[in-house]
Amino acid sequence: DAGVTQSPTHLIKTRGQQVTLRCSPKSGHDTVSWYQQALGQGPQFIFQYYEEEERQRGNFPDRFSGHQFPNYSSELNVNALLLGDSALYLCASSLFGGTGWGETQYFGPGTRLLVL
Amino acid sequence: LAKTTQPISMDSYEGQEVNITCSHNNIATNDYITWYQQFPSQGPRFIIQGYKTKVTNEVASLFIPADRKSSTLSLPRVSLSDTAVYYCLVGDSGAGSYQLTFGKGTKLSVIP
C-alpha cells in the first residue's frame, strides 16, 4: 500500500522565481493538505484541497496557490519566491468524513526548498 | 482551536517508559487529542488519537483524565530509534476546521 509521495525531494531556487511541488496521496484518500515547516518549528497549515477545490486556507499570502487533480494528486505553487520561503514543504492526505477527528492526516516525506 | 502546552524537551534512558504530558485547558466538547512523531527531515507520523479515558495501540498508550484538560502519551520501553519530536494536537473537523495546528512539540532524546 503506497503511502504519500512527494516530488522533488530537494529543490534550489533563487529569489523571484516560481516553484511547483507535487504530491500523490495515500491509496484510498481523497483529501490533500499542504504544510510549511521552517527549521526548528512545527508544521504550519497552508491549505487543504477536496474535490478539486480549496476547502480551507491558513494564514499564507496569495503567492501560495494549489491545485488538485481528478486522481486526487495535488500541486503546490509558490510565486515570487522570498528567502523566507526556504522550508520543508509537507503534503498530508486523508479521507473526507473519516471517523474521530476525522480525516486522520498521513504525511509524506516532504520537499526541502532552498531559496537563494 | 484549543492551544496546547507540552515540555520543550525530555531525556530518557533506553528501556524506560516515557510519559509526555500535554496541557489543553480550553479543549472543546467535540475536540479529539492526537499525537504525532517526527524524525528530522521527515514528515510527521500519526501515533495515536483519543477522546477520553485510555487508548492503546501497538506503539503507544494515551491517557486522558475525565476533565480532558490534559493528556499523557506513554511510550513503553523506549529505544534509541524513539528519539524524535512529539507533537500534541487538539481539534475537531466537525467544527469545520480541518487544519492541524502544531506547536513546537517535545524533543525526546533517548540515551543509551
Short mmCIF file of C-alpha atoms in Angstrom, two decimals:
data_model
loop_
_atom_site.label_atom_id
_atom_site.label_comp_id
_atom_site.label_asym_id
_atom_site.label_seq_id
_atom_site.Cartn_x
_atom_site.Cartn_y
_atom_site.Cartn_z
CA ASP A 1 0.00 0.00 0.00
CA ALA A 2 1.72 3.16 -1.21
CA GLY A 3 1.92 5.97 1.27
CA VAL A 4 2.02 9.66 0.50
CA THR A 5 4.69 10.53 -2.05
CA GLN A 6 6.16 13.92 -2.87
CA SER A 7 8.45 15.25 -5.57
CA PRO A 8 11.05 16.52 -5.83
CA THR A 9 12.84 15.68 -2.58
CA HIS A 10 15.07 18.74 -2.77
CA LEU A 11 14.95 21.96 -4.75
CA ILE A 12 17.08 25.08 -5.02
CA LYS A 13 15.63 28.29 -6.44
CA THR A 14 16.55 31.96 -6.48
CA ARG A 15 14.52 34.88 -5.22
CA GLY A 16 11.70 35.91 -7.53
CA GLN A 17 11.40 32.52 -9.21
CA GLN A 18 8.38 30.26 -9.15
CA VAL A 19 8.23 26.68 -7.91
CA THR A 20 5.81 23.76 -8.23
CA LEU A 21 5.77 20.89 -5.75
CA ARG A 22 3.83 17.68 -6.29
CA CYS A 23 2.04 15.22 -4.04
CA SER A 24 0.31 11.89 -4.52
CA PRO A 25 -1.98 10.89 -1.67
CA LYS A 26 -2.11 7.57 0.12
CA SER A 27 -4.19 4.99 -1.68
CA GLY A 28 -7.87 5.45 -0.85
CA HIS A 29 -7.51 9.04 0.31
CA ASP A 30 -9.27 11.94 -1.41
CA THR A 31 -8.13 15.00 0.53
CA VAL A 32 -4.74 16.70 0.41
CA SER A 33 -3.33 19.29 2.78
CA TRP A 34 -0.10 21.27 2.48
CA TYR A 35 2.10 22.46 5.33
CA GLN A 36 5.25 24.58 5.57
CA GLN A 37 7.81 23.71 8.22
CA ALA A 38 10.63 26.12 8.98
CA LEU A 39 13.71 24.82 10.76
CA GLY A 40 13.02 24.16 14.45
CA GLN A 41 9.31 24.89 14.16
CA GLY A 42 6.19 22.78 13.88
CA PRO A 43 4.44 22.48 10.52
CA GLN A 44 2.17 25.40 9.58
CA PHE A 45 -1.03 24.76 7.61
CA ILE A 46 -1.13 26.33 4.14
CA PHE A 47 -4.35 24.94 2.64
CA GLN A 48 -6.41 21.84 2.01
CA TYR A 49 -7.99 20.51 -1.18
CA TYR A 50 -11.01 18.28 -1.55
CA GLU A 51 -12.97 17.57 -4.73
CA GLU A 52 -10.50 19.74 -6.65
CA GLU A 53 -11.37 22.81 -4.61
CA GLU A 54 -9.63 24.63 -1.80
CA ARG A 55 -11.61 23.72 1.31
CA GLN A 56 -9.66 25.69 3.89
CA ARG A 57 -6.72 28.06 3.92
CA GLY A 58 -4.21 29.06 6.56
CA ASN A 59 -2.53 32.42 7.00
CA PHE A 60 -0.42 32.42 3.84
CA PRO A 61 -0.30 35.06 1.08
CA ASP A 62 -1.78 34.62 -2.37
CA ARG A 63 1.68 33.79 -3.71
CA PHE A 64 0.89 30.31 -2.44
CA SER A 65 -1.63 28.54 -4.62
CA GLY A 66 -2.59 24.97 -5.25
CA HIS A 67 -4.46 22.56 -7.38
CA GLN A 68 -5.98 19.12 -7.02
CA PHE A 69 -6.44 16.80 -9.96
CA PRO A 70 -9.23 14.26 -10.60
CA ASN A 71 -6.93 11.46 -9.41
CA TYR A 72 -6.62 13.32 -6.08
CA SER A 73 -2.98 14.25 -6.56
CA SER A 74 -2.07 17.84 -5.85
CA GLU A 75 0.37 20.61 -6.64
CA LEU A 76 1.59 23.50 -4.54
CA ASN A 77 2.75 26.57 -6.44
CA VAL A 78 4.72 29.42 -4.93
CA ASN A 79 5.33 32.57 -6.96
CA ALA A 80 7.85 35.37 -6.44
CA LEU A 81 9.93 33.33 -4.04
CA LEU A 82 11.40 35.03 -0.99
CA LEU A 83 14.33 33.92 1.12
CA GLY A 84 11.84 33.24 3.92
CA ASP A 85 10.10 30.62 1.81
CA SER A 86 13.02 28.25 2.44
CA ALA A 87 11.48 25.37 4.36
CA LEU A 88 10.35 21.77 4.31
CA TYR A 89 7.03 21.54 2.48
CA LEU A 90 4.85 18.69 3.64
CA CYS A 91 1.87 17.13 1.99
CA ALA A 92 -0.66 15.18 4.03
CA SER A 93 -3.56 13.09 2.79
CA SER A 94 -6.75 11.98 4.47
CA LEU A 95 -10.18 10.59 3.74
CA PHE A 96 -13.09 13.00 3.80
CA GLY A 97 -15.56 12.17 6.53
CA GLY A 98 -13.19 9.89 8.40
CA THR A 99 -14.05 8.96 11.97
CA GLY A 100 -12.79 10.66 15.08
CA TRP A 101 -11.04 13.94 14.37
CA GLY A 102 -11.53 12.90 11.14
CA GLU A 103 -9.75 12.52 8.47
CA THR A 104 -6.55 11.48 10.24
CA GLN A 105 -3.82 13.03 8.13
CA TYR A 106 -0.88 10.98 6.88
CA PHE A 107 2.21 12.92 5.86
CA GLY A 108 4.67 12.46 3.04
CA PRO A 109 8.46 12.82 3.40
CA GLY A 110 8.40 16.45 2.29
CA THR A 111 10.22 18.61 -0.25
CA ARG A 112 13.16 20.64 1.02
CA LEU A 113 13.12 24.04 -0.72
CA LEU A 114 16.10 26.37 -0.50
CA VAL A 115 15.73 29.91 -1.85
CA LEU A 116 18.96 31.76 -2.53
CA LEU B 1 -8.61 25.74 18.03
CA ALA B 2 -7.50 24.67 21.50
CA LYS B 3 -3.98 25.68 22.43
CA THR B 4 -1.65 23.01 23.78
CA THR B 5 1.32 23.21 26.12
CA GLN B 6 3.95 20.49 26.35
CA PRO B 7 7.53 20.32 27.62
CA ILE B 8 10.16 21.53 25.19
CA SER B 9 12.45 18.58 25.77
CA MET B 10 12.84 15.33 27.71
CA ASP B 11 15.64 12.83 28.19
CA SER B 12 15.21 9.14 28.91
CA TYR B 13 17.39 6.05 29.10
CA GLU B 14 16.83 3.12 26.81
CA GLY B 15 14.33 0.60 28.11
CA GLN B 16 12.46 3.05 30.28
CA GLU B 17 8.83 4.07 29.96
CA VAL B 18 8.40 7.67 28.84
CA ASN B 19 5.37 9.80 29.62
CA ILE B 20 4.86 13.10 27.83
CA THR B 21 2.08 15.26 29.20
CA CYS B 22 0.20 17.85 27.19
CA SER B 23 -2.00 20.54 28.68
CA HIS B 24 -5.08 21.75 26.76
CA ASN B 25 -7.19 23.69 29.25
CA ASN B 26 -9.67 25.09 26.74
CA ILE B 27 -10.41 21.88 24.89
CA ALA B 28 -13.90 21.90 23.36
CA THR B 29 -16.53 19.24 23.83
CA ASN B 30 -16.08 17.74 20.36
CA ASP B 31 -12.30 18.01 20.22
CA TYR B 32 -10.10 14.95 19.84
CA ILE B 33 -6.49 14.65 21.02
CA THR B 34 -3.92 13.45 18.54
CA TRP B 35 -0.19 12.77 18.82
CA TYR B 36 2.34 12.80 16.00
CA GLN B 37 6.01 11.78 15.94
CA GLN B 38 8.55 13.45 13.67
CA PHE B 39 12.12 12.48 12.85
CA PRO B 40 14.49 15.09 11.35
CA SER B 41 13.77 15.92 7.70
CA GLN B 42 10.77 13.58 7.60
CA GLY B 43 7.03 14.18 7.70
CA PRO B 44 5.15 13.73 10.99
CA ARG B 45 3.87 10.23 11.64
CA PHE B 46 0.47 9.64 13.28
CA ILE B 47 0.89 7.81 16.58
CA ILE B 48 -2.42 7.76 18.39
CA GLN B 49 -5.73 9.60 18.81
CA GLY B 50 -8.28 9.60 21.58
CA TYR B 51 -11.31 11.36 23.01
CA LYS B 52 -11.48 10.16 26.62
CA THR B 53 -10.13 7.58 29.10
CA LYS B 54 -7.42 5.36 27.65
CA VAL B 55 -6.46 4.35 24.15
CA THR B 56 -3.76 1.81 23.37
CA ASN B 57 -2.22 0.62 20.13
CA GLU B 58 0.89 -1.30 19.17
CA VAL B 59 3.08 1.77 19.56
CA ALA B 60 1.80 3.81 22.50
CA SER B 61 -0.91 4.50 25.04
CA LEU B 62 -2.85 7.70 25.50
CA PHE B 63 -4.30 8.55 28.90
CA ILE B 64 -7.00 11.23 29.11
CA PRO B 65 -8.48 12.19 32.51
CA ALA B 66 -12.18 12.84 32.96
CA ASP B 67 -11.88 16.63 32.65
CA ARG B 68 -9.87 16.20 29.39
CA LYS B 69 -7.78 19.27 30.18
CA SER B 70 -4.60 17.28 29.73
CA SER B 71 -3.41 14.07 28.17
CA THR B 72 -0.38 11.84 28.54
CA LEU B 73 1.36 9.94 25.78
CA SER B 74 3.08 6.85 27.15
CA LEU B 75 5.85 5.11 25.22
CA PRO B 76 6.80 1.73 26.74
CA ARG B 77 10.46 0.69 26.88
CA VAL B 78 11.89 3.32 24.57
CA SER B 79 14.82 2.63 22.29
CA LEU B 80 17.30 4.95 20.58
CA SER B 81 15.05 4.97 17.50
CA ASP B 82 12.33 6.71 19.52
CA THR B 83 14.46 9.87 19.61
CA ALA B 84 12.21 12.38 17.83
CA VAL B 85 9.92 15.36 18.28
CA TYR B 86 6.46 14.53 19.59
CA TYR B 87 3.53 16.84 18.89
CA CYS B 88 0.23 17.01 20.78
CA LEU B 89 -2.69 18.40 18.77
CA VAL B 90 -6.29 19.10 19.66
CA GLY B 91 -9.12 19.74 17.23
CA ASP B 92 -12.33 18.62 15.64
CA SER B 93 -13.04 18.58 11.94
CA GLY B 94 -16.74 18.57 12.76
CA ALA B 95 -16.35 22.22 13.72
CA GLY B 96 -15.43 22.99 10.14
CA SER B 97 -11.73 23.26 10.81
CA TYR B 98 -9.64 20.65 9.06
CA GLN B 99 -6.21 22.06 9.64
CA LEU B 100 -3.77 20.55 12.09
CA THR B 101 -2.21 23.16 14.36
CA PHE B 102 1.27 22.16 15.50
CA GLY B 103 3.18 23.76 18.35
CA LYS B 104 6.91 23.29 18.82
CA GLY B 105 6.49 19.82 20.24
CA THR B 106 8.58 17.89 22.75
CA LYS B 107 12.03 16.80 21.70
CA LEU B 108 12.66 13.38 23.23
CA SER B 109 16.25 12.22 23.46
CA VAL B 110 16.83 8.57 24.33
CA ILE B 111 20.19 7.91 25.93
CA PRO B 112 21.95 4.54 25.69
#
